[in-house]
Each structure stands twice: as structure tokens, then as C-alpha cells.
Short mmCIF file of C-alpha atoms in Angstrom, two decimals:
data_model
loop_
_atom_site.label_atom_id
_atom_site.label_comp_id
_atom_site.label_asym_id
_atom_site.label_seq_id
_atom_site.Cartn_x
_atom_site.Cartn_y
_atom_site.Cartn_z
CA MET G 1 2.74 -1.68 1.31
CA SER G 2 0.45 -1.37 4.27
CA VAL G 3 -2.77 -3.13 4.99
CA ARG G 4 -4.99 -2.54 8.01
CA GLY G 5 -2.23 -1.77 10.50
CA PHE G 6 0.26 -4.22 9.03
CA ASP G 7 3.30 -3.48 6.92
CA LEU G 8 4.12 -5.86 4.11
CA ASP G 9 7.58 -7.31 4.52
CA PRO G 10 8.33 -9.83 1.77
CA GLY G 11 10.20 -12.97 2.64
CA ILE G 12 9.97 -12.91 6.44
CA CYS G 13 6.62 -14.30 7.55
CA ARG G 14 5.33 -17.43 5.88
CA GLU G 15 2.34 -17.97 8.14
CA GLY G 16 -1.30 -17.38 7.44
CA ARG G 17 -3.78 -18.72 4.98
CA ALA G 18 -3.89 -17.07 1.60
CA SER G 19 -6.35 -17.07 -1.24
CA GLY G 20 -5.42 -15.35 -4.45
CA GLY G 21 -6.58 -13.46 -7.48
CA MET G 22 -5.29 -10.61 -9.63
CA SER G 23 -4.40 -7.35 -7.89
CA GLU G 24 -6.34 -4.16 -8.56
CA THR G 25 -3.31 -2.73 -10.37
CA GLY G 26 -2.98 -5.83 -12.53
CA PHE G 27 0.75 -6.03 -11.81
CA GLY G 28 0.69 -9.21 -9.78
CA PRO G 29 -1.29 -11.51 -7.55
CA SER G 30 -3.42 -10.33 -4.68
CA TRP G 31 -3.73 -12.46 -1.55
CA THR G 32 -6.02 -12.32 1.43
CA PHE G 33 -4.19 -13.22 4.63
CA LEU G 34 -5.68 -14.25 7.92
CA MET G 35 -3.16 -13.38 10.64
CA ASP G 36 -3.97 -13.35 14.35
CA GLY G 37 -7.67 -13.38 13.52
CA ARG G 38 -7.36 -10.26 11.33
CA SER G 39 -7.67 -10.43 7.57
CA ALA G 40 -5.96 -8.18 5.08
CA THR G 41 -5.67 -8.11 1.31
CA VAL G 42 -2.12 -7.73 0.06
CA GLU G 43 -0.71 -7.13 -3.43
CA TRP G 44 2.60 -8.67 -4.35
CA ASN G 45 4.56 -9.07 -7.57
CA GLY G 46 5.88 -12.51 -6.76
CA GLY G 47 7.74 -14.15 -3.93
CA VAL G 48 6.41 -14.58 -0.44
CA ALA G 49 4.42 -11.84 1.22
CA ALA G 50 4.60 -11.16 4.93
CA LEU G 51 2.89 -8.81 7.32
CA MET G 52 4.66 -6.88 10.06
CA PRO G 53 2.79 -4.79 12.61
CA ARG G 54 3.13 -1.03 12.06
CA PRO G 55 4.09 0.99 15.17
CA GLU G 56 0.87 2.37 16.64
CA HIS G 57 2.04 6.01 16.60
CA LEU G 58 2.38 5.76 12.79
CA SER G 59 -0.98 4.08 12.26
CA GLU G 60 -3.78 5.55 10.20
CA ARG G 61 -5.99 5.40 13.29
CA VAL G 62 -3.65 7.71 15.21
CA LEU G 63 -2.57 10.03 12.39
CA GLY G 64 -5.85 10.19 10.48
CA TYR G 65 -4.14 9.22 7.22
CA ALA G 66 -1.99 6.36 5.92
CA ILE G 67 1.70 7.15 5.58
CA HIS G 68 3.35 6.07 2.34
CA THR G 69 5.94 3.77 3.93
CA ASN G 70 5.92 0.32 2.31
CA ARG G 71 3.23 1.50 -0.14
CA GLU G 72 5.46 3.69 -2.33
CA LEU G 73 5.57 1.45 -5.39
CA GLY G 74 1.82 0.93 -5.67
CA LEU G 75 1.13 4.62 -5.08
CA MET G 76 3.67 5.65 -7.73
CA LEU G 77 2.37 3.15 -10.27
CA ARG G 78 -1.13 4.59 -9.79
CA GLY G 79 0.19 8.16 -10.12
CA LEU G 80 -0.69 9.00 -6.51
CA LYS G 81 2.88 9.60 -5.29
CA PRO G 82 5.43 11.69 -7.20
CA LEU G 83 8.64 10.78 -5.33
CA ALA G 84 9.89 7.92 -3.17
CA MET G 85 12.95 8.09 -0.93
CA PHE G 86 14.90 5.33 0.80
CA ALA G 87 17.84 5.94 3.11
CA ASP G 88 20.05 3.77 5.28
CA GLY G 89 23.65 3.50 6.36
CA HIS G 90 25.89 3.10 3.33
CA GLY G 91 26.08 -0.63 2.58
CA HIS G 92 23.47 -1.45 5.23
CA PHE G 93 20.12 -1.63 3.40
CA PRO G 94 18.36 -4.78 4.68
CA ASP G 95 17.75 -7.54 2.12
CA VAL G 96 14.00 -6.89 2.19
CA VAL G 97 14.59 -3.25 1.17
CA LEU G 98 17.03 -4.29 -1.56
CA ARG G 99 14.35 -6.59 -2.99
CA TYR G 100 11.85 -3.71 -2.89
CA LEU G 101 14.35 -1.41 -4.63
CA ARG G 102 14.81 -4.01 -7.38
CA MET G 103 11.06 -3.82 -8.00
CA PHE G 104 11.43 -0.05 -8.48
CA ASP G 105 14.47 -0.59 -10.71
CA ARG G 106 12.40 -2.75 -13.08
CA HIS G 107 10.20 0.29 -13.67
CA VAL G 108 13.28 2.49 -14.17
CA GLU G 109 14.39 0.06 -16.92
CA MET G 110 10.95 0.42 -18.55
CA GLY G 111 11.20 4.24 -18.42
CA MET G 112 8.36 4.63 -15.92
CA PHE G 113 10.61 6.02 -13.13
CA VAL G 114 13.84 7.97 -12.88
CA ARG G 115 16.36 6.97 -10.18
CA ARG G 116 18.93 9.13 -8.42
CA GLU G 117 21.19 8.16 -5.54
CA TYR G 118 23.87 9.82 -3.50
CA VAL G 119 25.69 9.47 -0.18
CA GLU G 120 25.25 12.00 2.64
CA ILE G 121 28.24 12.44 4.92
CA SER G 122 27.50 14.09 8.25
CA SER G 123 29.85 14.76 11.15
CA ASN G 124 27.20 13.64 13.66
CA ALA G 125 26.24 10.40 11.87
CA ARG G 126 27.82 7.04 12.70
CA ARG G 127 28.23 6.19 9.03
CA PRO G 128 27.54 7.77 5.65
CA LEU G 129 23.87 7.67 4.63
CA HIS G 130 23.02 6.12 1.26
CA VAL G 131 19.94 7.85 -0.20
CA ILE G 132 18.02 6.46 -3.19
CA LEU G 133 15.25 8.47 -4.84
CA TYR G 134 12.68 7.51 -7.49
CA ALA G 135 10.33 9.82 -9.39
CA ALA G 136 8.02 9.67 -12.35
CA PRO G 137 9.78 11.28 -15.36
CA ASN G 138 7.40 14.28 -15.33
CA GLU G 139 8.23 14.76 -11.62
CA ALA G 140 12.02 14.38 -11.98
CA TRP G 141 12.55 17.97 -10.78
CA ARG G 142 11.69 16.64 -7.31
CA LEU G 143 14.88 14.56 -7.26
CA ASP G 144 17.16 17.61 -7.31
CA ALA G 145 14.84 19.56 -5.01
CA MET G 146 14.96 16.76 -2.40
CA ILE G 147 18.74 16.42 -2.62
CA GLU G 148 19.16 20.19 -2.26
CA LEU G 149 16.77 20.23 0.71
CA ARG G 150 18.55 17.38 2.50
CA LEU G 151 21.97 18.96 2.02
CA GLN G 152 20.98 22.39 3.40
CA GLY G 153 22.24 21.68 6.88
CA GLU G 154 20.33 21.92 10.13
CA TRP G 155 16.82 20.47 9.79
CA SER G 156 13.82 22.64 10.65
CA VAL G 157 10.04 22.41 10.68
CA GLU G 158 9.99 24.10 7.27
CA HIS G 159 12.42 21.47 5.95
CA GLU G 160 10.07 18.78 7.30
CA ARG G 161 7.10 20.41 5.55
CA THR G 162 8.96 20.77 2.25
CA GLU G 163 10.09 17.14 2.42
CA GLY G 164 6.48 16.06 2.93
CA GLU G 165 5.34 18.18 -0.01
CA LEU G 166 8.05 16.73 -2.27
CA LEU G 167 7.05 13.20 -1.25
CA GLY G 168 3.43 13.89 -2.18
CA TYR G 169 1.74 14.47 1.16
CA ALA G 170 -1.12 16.99 1.26
CA ASP G 171 -0.85 20.17 3.36
CA TRP G 172 -3.29 18.84 5.97
CA GLN G 173 -1.21 15.65 6.31
CA ASN G 174 1.97 17.71 6.74
CA ASP G 175 0.19 19.80 9.40
CA ILE G 176 -0.69 16.67 11.39
CA TRP G 177 2.83 15.25 11.00
CA ILE G 178 4.52 18.50 12.08
CA ASN G 179 2.21 18.95 15.07
CA ARG G 180 3.27 15.49 16.28
CA LEU G 181 6.98 16.36 16.18
CA PRO G 182 8.66 16.60 19.61
CA ASN G 183 9.28 20.37 19.35
CA PRO G 184 7.32 21.86 16.43
CA ALA G 185 8.08 25.56 15.98
#
């Protein structure tokens, strides 16, 4: 979840003053944090919320749109994102990500999401990559499409565009993202 240039990272930062109420989604409390003189409203389904600065090159101010990172669950619950993807070295997901995945898994148990996971093995990677995907049931076709895309071999600009489309980014957002790549074709 991202708020005004901060990424929400549960369980790390316990500073800041918070006042609460119900979130706009109704799934949990909403807090207003005052951190470094900046305030932000954050939704959280329990536990401790924390804010981490987002790298400037990925900020909404620079890109012109907010990337989905750390906002996947809220976007999917509101029907604004059809597919979420998480990847890290096999057995190396940080605890904060594992907690976030458990929040997704609760919705899988309720039938709101479908989950698929697999391990990518690449000769140029240090370790196998564990990939976990979530989709709304009516968007489950995206799970297989993403897996097929990621296993096609050498990555290209068209792969990048298709990945963005599968994840729910608009064409204009994909255009901006691709034009910021080191060597867009």
C-alpha cells in the first residue's frame, strides 16, 4: 500500500502519531500518520503499520501514475487490479511479504481470489525464483498467461508491455514505464 510517497511496511516502523477510524473499504482500521512532518492516511487489517519511503524514480510525481506495489490487495478488493504477482528467491521472501501474502490467502480461502505459484529456474540466476500469483476468479486466465509469458525466455519490451497489461496497467502507463527502461526498443 502506498500513501503520498511512502510505502506501507507492516511491523517495521512504530513511530508516528496515529488517529483511527474505519477504512474506506471497510476491511479494517484506517490511521492517519504524521511522519517527518508529512501526514498520510493508511489502511491496515490489523497489526502495526509502518511507512517506508518509496524510491523517487518510482514515485507518482516522476512517473505520472501510482505503481501498484504495496497496494495490490486494496486494488484487487476494489476490483481495480486483476492480477498480483510476488517473486523472490526460493525460500527468501521477507517476513513482511509473507505477512502480506497471508492477507491474500485469507481471500483465497473465502473464494475471492485464486492463487497459483511455481518456481522459475534460470541458468543466470543465483537461486531459483519463487513466483506467487493471485487473481480474481473471473480473471484466472491471467495466471496461466503470466506464467507462460515469464517462461518464454529472453525478456523484451513486448514482454514488459504484456506483463503490465496482465497486471492491470493501462496502455498509457505501460508506455511511460517502457520509455523509462534503460534500452527501450
